[in-house]
Short mmCIF file of C-alpha atoms in Angstrom, two decimals:
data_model
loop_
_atom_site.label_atom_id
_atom_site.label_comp_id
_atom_site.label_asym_id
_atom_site.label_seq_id
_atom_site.Cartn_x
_atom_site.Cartn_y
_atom_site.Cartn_z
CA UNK Y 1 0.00 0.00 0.00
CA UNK Y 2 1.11 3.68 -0.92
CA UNK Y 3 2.39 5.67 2.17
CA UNK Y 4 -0.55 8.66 1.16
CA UNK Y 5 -2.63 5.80 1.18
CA UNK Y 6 -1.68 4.62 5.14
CA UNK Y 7 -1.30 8.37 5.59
CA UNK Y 8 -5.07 8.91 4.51
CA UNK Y 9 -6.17 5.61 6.34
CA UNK Y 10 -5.13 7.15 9.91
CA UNK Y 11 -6.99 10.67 8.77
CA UNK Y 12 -9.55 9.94 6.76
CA UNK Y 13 -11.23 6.85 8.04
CA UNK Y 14 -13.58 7.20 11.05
CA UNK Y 15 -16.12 5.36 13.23
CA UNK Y 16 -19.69 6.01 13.21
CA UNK Y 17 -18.93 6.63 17.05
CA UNK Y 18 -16.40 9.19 16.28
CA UNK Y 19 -19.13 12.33 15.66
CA UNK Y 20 -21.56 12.60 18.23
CA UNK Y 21 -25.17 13.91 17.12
CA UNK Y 22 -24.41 16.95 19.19
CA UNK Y 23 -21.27 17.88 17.28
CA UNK Y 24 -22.99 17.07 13.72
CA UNK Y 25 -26.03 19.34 14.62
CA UNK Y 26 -23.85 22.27 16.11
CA UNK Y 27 -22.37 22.09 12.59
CA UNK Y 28 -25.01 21.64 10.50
CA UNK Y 29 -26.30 25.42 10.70
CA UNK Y 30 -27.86 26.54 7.52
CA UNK Y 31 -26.64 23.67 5.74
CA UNK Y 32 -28.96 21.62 3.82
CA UNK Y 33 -29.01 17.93 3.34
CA UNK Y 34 -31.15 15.68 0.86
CA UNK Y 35 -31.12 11.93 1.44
CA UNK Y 36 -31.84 10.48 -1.66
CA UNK Y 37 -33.23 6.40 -2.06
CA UNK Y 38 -32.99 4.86 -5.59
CA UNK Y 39 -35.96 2.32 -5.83
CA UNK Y 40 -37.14 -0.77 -7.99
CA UNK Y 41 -39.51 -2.85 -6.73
CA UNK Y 42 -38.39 -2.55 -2.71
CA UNK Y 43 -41.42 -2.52 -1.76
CA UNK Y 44 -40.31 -4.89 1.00
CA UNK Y 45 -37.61 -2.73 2.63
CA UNK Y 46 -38.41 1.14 1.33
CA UNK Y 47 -40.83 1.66 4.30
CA UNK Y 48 -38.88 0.70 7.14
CA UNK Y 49 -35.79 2.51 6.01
CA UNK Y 50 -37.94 5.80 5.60
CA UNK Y 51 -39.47 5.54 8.58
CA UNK Y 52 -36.42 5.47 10.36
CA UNK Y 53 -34.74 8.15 9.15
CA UNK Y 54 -37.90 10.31 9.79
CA UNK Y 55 -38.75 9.36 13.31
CA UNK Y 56 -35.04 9.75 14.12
CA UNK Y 57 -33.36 12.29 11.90
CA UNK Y 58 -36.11 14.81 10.85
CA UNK Y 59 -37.60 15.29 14.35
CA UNK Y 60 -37.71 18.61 15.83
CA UNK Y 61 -35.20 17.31 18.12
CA UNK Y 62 -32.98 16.16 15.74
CA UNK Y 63 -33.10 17.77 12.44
CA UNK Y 64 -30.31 16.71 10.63
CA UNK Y 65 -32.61 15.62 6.95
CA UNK Y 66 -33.76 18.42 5.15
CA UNK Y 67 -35.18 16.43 2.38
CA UNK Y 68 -36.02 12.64 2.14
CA UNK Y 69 -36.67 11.50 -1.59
CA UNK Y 70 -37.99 8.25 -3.14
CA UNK Y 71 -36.67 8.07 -6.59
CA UNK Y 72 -38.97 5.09 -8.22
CA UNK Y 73 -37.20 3.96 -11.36
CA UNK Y 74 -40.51 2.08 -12.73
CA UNK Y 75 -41.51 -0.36 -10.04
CA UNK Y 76 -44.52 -2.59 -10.76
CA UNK Y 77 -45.00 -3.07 -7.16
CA UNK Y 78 -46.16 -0.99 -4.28
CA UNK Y 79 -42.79 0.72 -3.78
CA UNK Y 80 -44.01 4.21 -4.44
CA UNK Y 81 -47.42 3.28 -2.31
CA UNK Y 82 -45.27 2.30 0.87
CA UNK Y 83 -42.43 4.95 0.69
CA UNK Y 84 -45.71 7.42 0.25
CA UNK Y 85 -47.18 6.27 3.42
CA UNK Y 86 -44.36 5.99 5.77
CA UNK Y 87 -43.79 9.89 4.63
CA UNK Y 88 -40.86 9.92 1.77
CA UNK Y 89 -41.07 12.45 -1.31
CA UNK Y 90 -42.06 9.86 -4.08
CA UNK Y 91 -41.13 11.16 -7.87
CA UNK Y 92 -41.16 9.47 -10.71
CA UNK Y 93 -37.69 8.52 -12.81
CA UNK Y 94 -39.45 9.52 -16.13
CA UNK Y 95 -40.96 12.39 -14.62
CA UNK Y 96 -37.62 13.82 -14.03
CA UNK Y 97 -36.18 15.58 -17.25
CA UNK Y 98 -38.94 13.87 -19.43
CA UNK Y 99 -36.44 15.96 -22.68
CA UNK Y 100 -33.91 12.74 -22.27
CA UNK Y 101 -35.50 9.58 -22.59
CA UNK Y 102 -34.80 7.22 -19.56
CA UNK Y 103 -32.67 4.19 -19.58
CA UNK Y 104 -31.88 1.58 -16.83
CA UNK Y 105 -29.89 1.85 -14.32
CA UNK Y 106 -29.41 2.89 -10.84
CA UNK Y 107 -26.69 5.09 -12.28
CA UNK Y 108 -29.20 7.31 -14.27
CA UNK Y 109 -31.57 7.35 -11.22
CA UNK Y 110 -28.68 8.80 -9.02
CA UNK Y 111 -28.22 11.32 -11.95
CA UNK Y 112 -31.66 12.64 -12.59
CA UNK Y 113 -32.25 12.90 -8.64
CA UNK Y 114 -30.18 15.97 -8.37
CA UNK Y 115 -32.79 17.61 -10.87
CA UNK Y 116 -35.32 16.86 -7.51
CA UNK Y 117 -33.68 17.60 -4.57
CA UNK Y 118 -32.13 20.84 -2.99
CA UNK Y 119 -29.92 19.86 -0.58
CA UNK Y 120 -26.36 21.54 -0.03
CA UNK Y 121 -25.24 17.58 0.72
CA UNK Y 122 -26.63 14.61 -1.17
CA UNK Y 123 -26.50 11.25 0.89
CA UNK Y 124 -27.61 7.89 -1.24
CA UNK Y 125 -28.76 5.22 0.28
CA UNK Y 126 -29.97 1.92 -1.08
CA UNK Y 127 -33.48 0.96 -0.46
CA UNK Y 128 -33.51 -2.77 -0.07
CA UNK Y 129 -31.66 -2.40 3.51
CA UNK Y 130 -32.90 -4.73 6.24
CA UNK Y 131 -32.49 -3.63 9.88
CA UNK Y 132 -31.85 -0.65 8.52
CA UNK Y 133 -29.98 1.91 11.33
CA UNK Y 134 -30.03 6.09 11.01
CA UNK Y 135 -26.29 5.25 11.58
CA UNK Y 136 -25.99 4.99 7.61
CA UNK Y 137 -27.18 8.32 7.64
CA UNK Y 138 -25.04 10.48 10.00
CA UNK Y 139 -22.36 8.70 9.58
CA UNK Y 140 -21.20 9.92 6.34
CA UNK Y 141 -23.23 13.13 6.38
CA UNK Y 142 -21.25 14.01 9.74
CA UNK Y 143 -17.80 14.35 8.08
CA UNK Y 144 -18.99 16.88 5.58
CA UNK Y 145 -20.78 18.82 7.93
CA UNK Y 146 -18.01 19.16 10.58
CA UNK Y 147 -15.37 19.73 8.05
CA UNK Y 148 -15.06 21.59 5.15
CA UNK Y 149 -12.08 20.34 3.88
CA UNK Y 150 -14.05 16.64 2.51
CA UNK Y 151 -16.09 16.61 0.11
CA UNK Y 152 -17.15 12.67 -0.66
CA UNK Y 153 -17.84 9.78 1.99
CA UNK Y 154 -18.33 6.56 1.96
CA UNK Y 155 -20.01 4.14 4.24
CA UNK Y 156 -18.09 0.95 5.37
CA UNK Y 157 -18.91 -1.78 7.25
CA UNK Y 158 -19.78 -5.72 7.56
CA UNK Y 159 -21.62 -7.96 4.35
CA UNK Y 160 -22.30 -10.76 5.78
CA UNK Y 161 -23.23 -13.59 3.36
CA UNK Y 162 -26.76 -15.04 3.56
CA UNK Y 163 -26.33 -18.70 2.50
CA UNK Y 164 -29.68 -19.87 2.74
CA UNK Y 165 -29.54 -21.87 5.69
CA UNK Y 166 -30.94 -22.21 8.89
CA UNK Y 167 -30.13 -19.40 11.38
CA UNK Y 168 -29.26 -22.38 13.95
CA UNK Y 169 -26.80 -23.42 11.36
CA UNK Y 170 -24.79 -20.42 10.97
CA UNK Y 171 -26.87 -19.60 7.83
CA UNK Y 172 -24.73 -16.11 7.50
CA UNK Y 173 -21.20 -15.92 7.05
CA UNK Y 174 -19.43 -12.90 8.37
CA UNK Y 175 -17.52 -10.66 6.19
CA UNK Y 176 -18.36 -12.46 3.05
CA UNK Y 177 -20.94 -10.31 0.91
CA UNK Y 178 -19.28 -8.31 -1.70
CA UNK Y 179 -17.93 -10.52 -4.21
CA UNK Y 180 -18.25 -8.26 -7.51
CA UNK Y 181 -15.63 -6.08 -4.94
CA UNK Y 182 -13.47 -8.37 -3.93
CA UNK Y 183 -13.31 -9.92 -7.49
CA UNK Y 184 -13.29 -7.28 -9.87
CA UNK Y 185 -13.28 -3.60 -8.06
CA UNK Y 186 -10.75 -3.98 -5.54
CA UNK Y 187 -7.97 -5.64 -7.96
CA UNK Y 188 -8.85 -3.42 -10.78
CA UNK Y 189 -8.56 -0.06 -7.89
CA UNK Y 190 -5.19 -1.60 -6.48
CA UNK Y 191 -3.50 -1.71 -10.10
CA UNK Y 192 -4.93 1.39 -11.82
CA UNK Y 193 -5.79 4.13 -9.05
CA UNK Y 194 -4.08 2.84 -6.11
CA UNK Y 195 -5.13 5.67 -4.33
CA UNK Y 196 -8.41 4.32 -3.56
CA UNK Y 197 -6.72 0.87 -2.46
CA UNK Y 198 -7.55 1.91 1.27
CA UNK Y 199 -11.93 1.94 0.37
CA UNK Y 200 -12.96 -1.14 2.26
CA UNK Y 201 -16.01 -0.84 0.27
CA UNK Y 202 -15.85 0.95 -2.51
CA UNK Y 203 -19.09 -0.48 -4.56
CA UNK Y 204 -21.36 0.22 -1.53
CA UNK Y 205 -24.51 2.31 -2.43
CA UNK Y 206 -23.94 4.12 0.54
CA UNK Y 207 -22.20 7.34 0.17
CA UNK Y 208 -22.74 11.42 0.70
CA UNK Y 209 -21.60 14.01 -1.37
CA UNK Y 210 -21.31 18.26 -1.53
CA UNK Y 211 -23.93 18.66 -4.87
CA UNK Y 212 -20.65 21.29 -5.79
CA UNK Y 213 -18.96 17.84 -6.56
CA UNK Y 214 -21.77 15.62 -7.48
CA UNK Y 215 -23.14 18.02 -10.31
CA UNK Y 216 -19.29 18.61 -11.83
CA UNK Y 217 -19.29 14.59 -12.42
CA UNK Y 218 -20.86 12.34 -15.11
CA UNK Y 219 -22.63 9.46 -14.01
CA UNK Y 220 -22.68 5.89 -15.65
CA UNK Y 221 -26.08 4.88 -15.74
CA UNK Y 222 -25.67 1.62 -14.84
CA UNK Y 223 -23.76 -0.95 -12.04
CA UNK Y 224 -20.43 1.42 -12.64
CA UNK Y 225 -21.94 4.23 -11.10
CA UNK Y 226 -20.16 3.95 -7.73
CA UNK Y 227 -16.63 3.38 -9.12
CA UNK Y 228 -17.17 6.04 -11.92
CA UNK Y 229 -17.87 8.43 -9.13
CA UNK Y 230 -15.25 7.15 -6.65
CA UNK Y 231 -12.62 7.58 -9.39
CA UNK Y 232 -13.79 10.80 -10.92
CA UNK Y 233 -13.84 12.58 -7.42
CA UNK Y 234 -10.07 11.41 -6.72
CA UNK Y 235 -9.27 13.37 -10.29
CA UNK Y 236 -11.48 16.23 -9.28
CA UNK Y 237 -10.77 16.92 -5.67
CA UNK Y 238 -8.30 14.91 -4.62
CA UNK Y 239 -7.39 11.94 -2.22
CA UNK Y 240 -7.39 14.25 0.62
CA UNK Y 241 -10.96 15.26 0.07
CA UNK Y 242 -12.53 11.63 0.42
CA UNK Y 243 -13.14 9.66 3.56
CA UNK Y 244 -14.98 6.62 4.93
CA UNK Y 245 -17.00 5.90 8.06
CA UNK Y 246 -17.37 2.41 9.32
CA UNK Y 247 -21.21 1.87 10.19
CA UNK Y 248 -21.37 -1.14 11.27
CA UNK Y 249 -23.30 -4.34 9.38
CA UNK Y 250 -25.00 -3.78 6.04
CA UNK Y 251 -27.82 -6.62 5.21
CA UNK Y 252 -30.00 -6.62 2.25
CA UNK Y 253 -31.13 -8.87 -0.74
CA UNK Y 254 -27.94 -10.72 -2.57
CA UNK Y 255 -28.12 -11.53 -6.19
CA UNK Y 256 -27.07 -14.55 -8.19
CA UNK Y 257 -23.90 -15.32 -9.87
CA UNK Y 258 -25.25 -14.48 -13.43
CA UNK Y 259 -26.81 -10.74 -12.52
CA UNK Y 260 -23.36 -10.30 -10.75
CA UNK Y 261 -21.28 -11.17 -13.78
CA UNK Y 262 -23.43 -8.62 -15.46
CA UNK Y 263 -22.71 -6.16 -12.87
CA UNK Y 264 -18.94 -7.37 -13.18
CA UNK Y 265 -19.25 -6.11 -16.75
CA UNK Y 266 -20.60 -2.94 -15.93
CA UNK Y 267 -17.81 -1.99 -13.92
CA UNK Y 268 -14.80 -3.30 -15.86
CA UNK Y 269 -15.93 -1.27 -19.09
CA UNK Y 270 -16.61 1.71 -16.58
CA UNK Y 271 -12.88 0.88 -15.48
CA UNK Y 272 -12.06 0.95 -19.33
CA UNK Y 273 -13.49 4.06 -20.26
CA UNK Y 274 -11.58 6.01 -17.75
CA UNK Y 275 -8.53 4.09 -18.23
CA UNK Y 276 -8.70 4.74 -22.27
CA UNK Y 277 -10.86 7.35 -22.99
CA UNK Y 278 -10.89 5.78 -26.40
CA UNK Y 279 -11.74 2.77 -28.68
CA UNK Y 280 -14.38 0.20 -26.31
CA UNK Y 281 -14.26 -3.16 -26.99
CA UNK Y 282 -17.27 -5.03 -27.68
CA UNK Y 283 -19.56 -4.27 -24.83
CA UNK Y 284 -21.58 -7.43 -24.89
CA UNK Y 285 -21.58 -10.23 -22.10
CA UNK Y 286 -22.51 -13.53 -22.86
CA UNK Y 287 -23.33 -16.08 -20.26
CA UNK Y 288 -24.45 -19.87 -20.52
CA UNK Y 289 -27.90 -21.34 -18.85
CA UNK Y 290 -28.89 -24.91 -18.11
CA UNK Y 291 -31.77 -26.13 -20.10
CA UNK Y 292 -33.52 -29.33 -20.82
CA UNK Y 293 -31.31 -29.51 -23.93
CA UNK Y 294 -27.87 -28.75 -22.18
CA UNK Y 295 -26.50 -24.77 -21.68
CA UNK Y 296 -27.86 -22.14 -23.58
CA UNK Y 297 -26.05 -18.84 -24.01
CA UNK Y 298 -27.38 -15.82 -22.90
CA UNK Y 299 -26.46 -12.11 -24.48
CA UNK Y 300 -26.88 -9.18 -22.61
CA UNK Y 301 -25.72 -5.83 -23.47
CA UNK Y 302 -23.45 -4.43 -20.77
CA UNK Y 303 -23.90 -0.65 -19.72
CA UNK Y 304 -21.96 1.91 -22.30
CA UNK Y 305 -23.53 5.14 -21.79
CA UNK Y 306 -22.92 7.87 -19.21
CA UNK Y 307 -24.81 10.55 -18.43
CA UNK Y 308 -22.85 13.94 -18.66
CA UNK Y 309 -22.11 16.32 -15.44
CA UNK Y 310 -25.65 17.89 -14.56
CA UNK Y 311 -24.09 21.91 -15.17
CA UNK Y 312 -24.29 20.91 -18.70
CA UNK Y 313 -27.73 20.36 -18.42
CA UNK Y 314 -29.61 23.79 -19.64
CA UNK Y 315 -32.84 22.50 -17.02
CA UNK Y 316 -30.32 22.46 -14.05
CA UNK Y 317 -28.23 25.53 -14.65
CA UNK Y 318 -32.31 27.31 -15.22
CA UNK Y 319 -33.16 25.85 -11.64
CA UNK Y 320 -29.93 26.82 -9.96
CA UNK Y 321 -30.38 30.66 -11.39
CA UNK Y 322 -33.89 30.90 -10.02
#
């Protein structure tokens, strides 16, 4: 590991713990902050993570969220209903700059959400959390409100690995979740920008942002949205300017080997593009299916389009003005 890199470990990487609510409050002032919740078909887990962060974070008490925002990227089931009810914003992906036809991708949601929200600081957070703790929350909000110096955050902490089994039979194996990470992120990080090589989780959906930042970057619609904007923020700020915050144990819905190759796709040609800049190869994936007549191969076009920084967007720059 880099020296910068143990240098930036010892004073950039924090505890949950480490900023009382007290201190994050005191600091907070006339700061505003949008928490932001991509959403397809979480009908499941949206409510419960809403509710939490408005019973404990947009209290009078305690009123660190500004904004709370359900993002629905064309659920067919009652995601929007329950997010709704348990008292999140709710809008519409195609609602949002109907001028550029949507395409798929949590990447593109993350993107057209700064069209909807007004906070100062944007904090994503996945919506298909279980046990879901406001600790996601002021944990990597707190850093950017106490000092001005950061500018990006990430959440870290524990995936354990649901297996399947039994609880009695150690059904979930600690520390083992994040395979696309382990396999693909964290090897291509170590040999191409090894300035990140100290991110324990640097795919998590987890992270906060100043919108200064967020709106100067483009977004990859797709899987390689968080290592497109990990990467883009070293080049535009600076190692210095990023930090993580452990948070303890992260537990949602795992998905199978084939939809993570896909994802593993994603991010490798979002790897390319900002290693070349230049010629793609061809961004197709093909994997191979059991059937009743042996495998069968399965194409699926791999995410190549990126959706440019949002101050080049005449709509934005229109709202900003006003």
């Amino acid at each position: 590991m880099l020296e910068e890199v143990e240098r930036w470990l010892d004073r950039r990487s924090w505890s949950v713990a480490d900023r009382p609510m007290e201190r994050i409050l005191a600091a907070k002032r006339n700061t505003r902050v949008s928490v932001v919740l991509p959403a397809l078909n979480e009908e499941a887990t949206v409510g419960d993570i809403v509710a939490v962060i408005r019973r404990e974070l947009m209290s009078e008490a305690v009123p660190l969220v500004d904004e709370l925002v359900v993002i629905d990227s064309g659920s067919t089931d009652r995601t929007a209903e329950v997010a709704v009810a348990a008292g999140a914003r709710v809008v519409a992906r195609d609602a949002i700059l109907p001028r550029i036809p949507a395409v798929p991708g949590k990447g593109e949601v993350l993107w057209r959400s700064l069209m909807v929200t007004s906070g100062d600081i944007v904090c994503f957070v996945d919506a298909d959390l279980r046990d879901f703790s406001a600790d996601f929350v002021t944990g990597i909000v707190g850093p950017l409100l106490t000092d001005p110096d950061i500018d990006f955050v990430k959440a870290t902490y524990d995936r354990p690995f649901d297996t399947g089994l039994d609880a009695s039979a150690s059904g979930k194996t600690p520390g083992q979740g994040g395979r696309v990470t382990e396999l693909v992120a964290r090897p291509l990080l170590n040999l191409h920008w090894p300035q990140l090589a100290g991110f324990v989780q640097p795919l998590g959906g987890e992270y906060a942002a100043r919108r200064s930042l967020l709106e100067r970057l483009p977004f990859p619609v797709g899987y390689g949205v968080e290592l497109g904007l990990l990467v883009d923020a070293l080049h535009t700020v600076g190692l210095d300017a990023l930090a993580q915050v452990d948070v303890g144990v992260r537990k949602h819905r795992h998905q199978d080997e084939r939809a993570l190759g896909r994802m593993a796709a994603a991010i490798y040609r979002t790897a390319q593009l900002r290693l070349s800049r230049g010629h793609l190869v061809r961004p197709r994936l093909t994997q191979f299916e059991r059937g009743e007549d042996g495998f069968t191969p399965r194409t699926y076009a791999v995410d190549t389009e990126e959706r440019p920084p949002m101050v080049d967007i005449t709509e934005y720059t229109r709202r900003r003005v006003a």
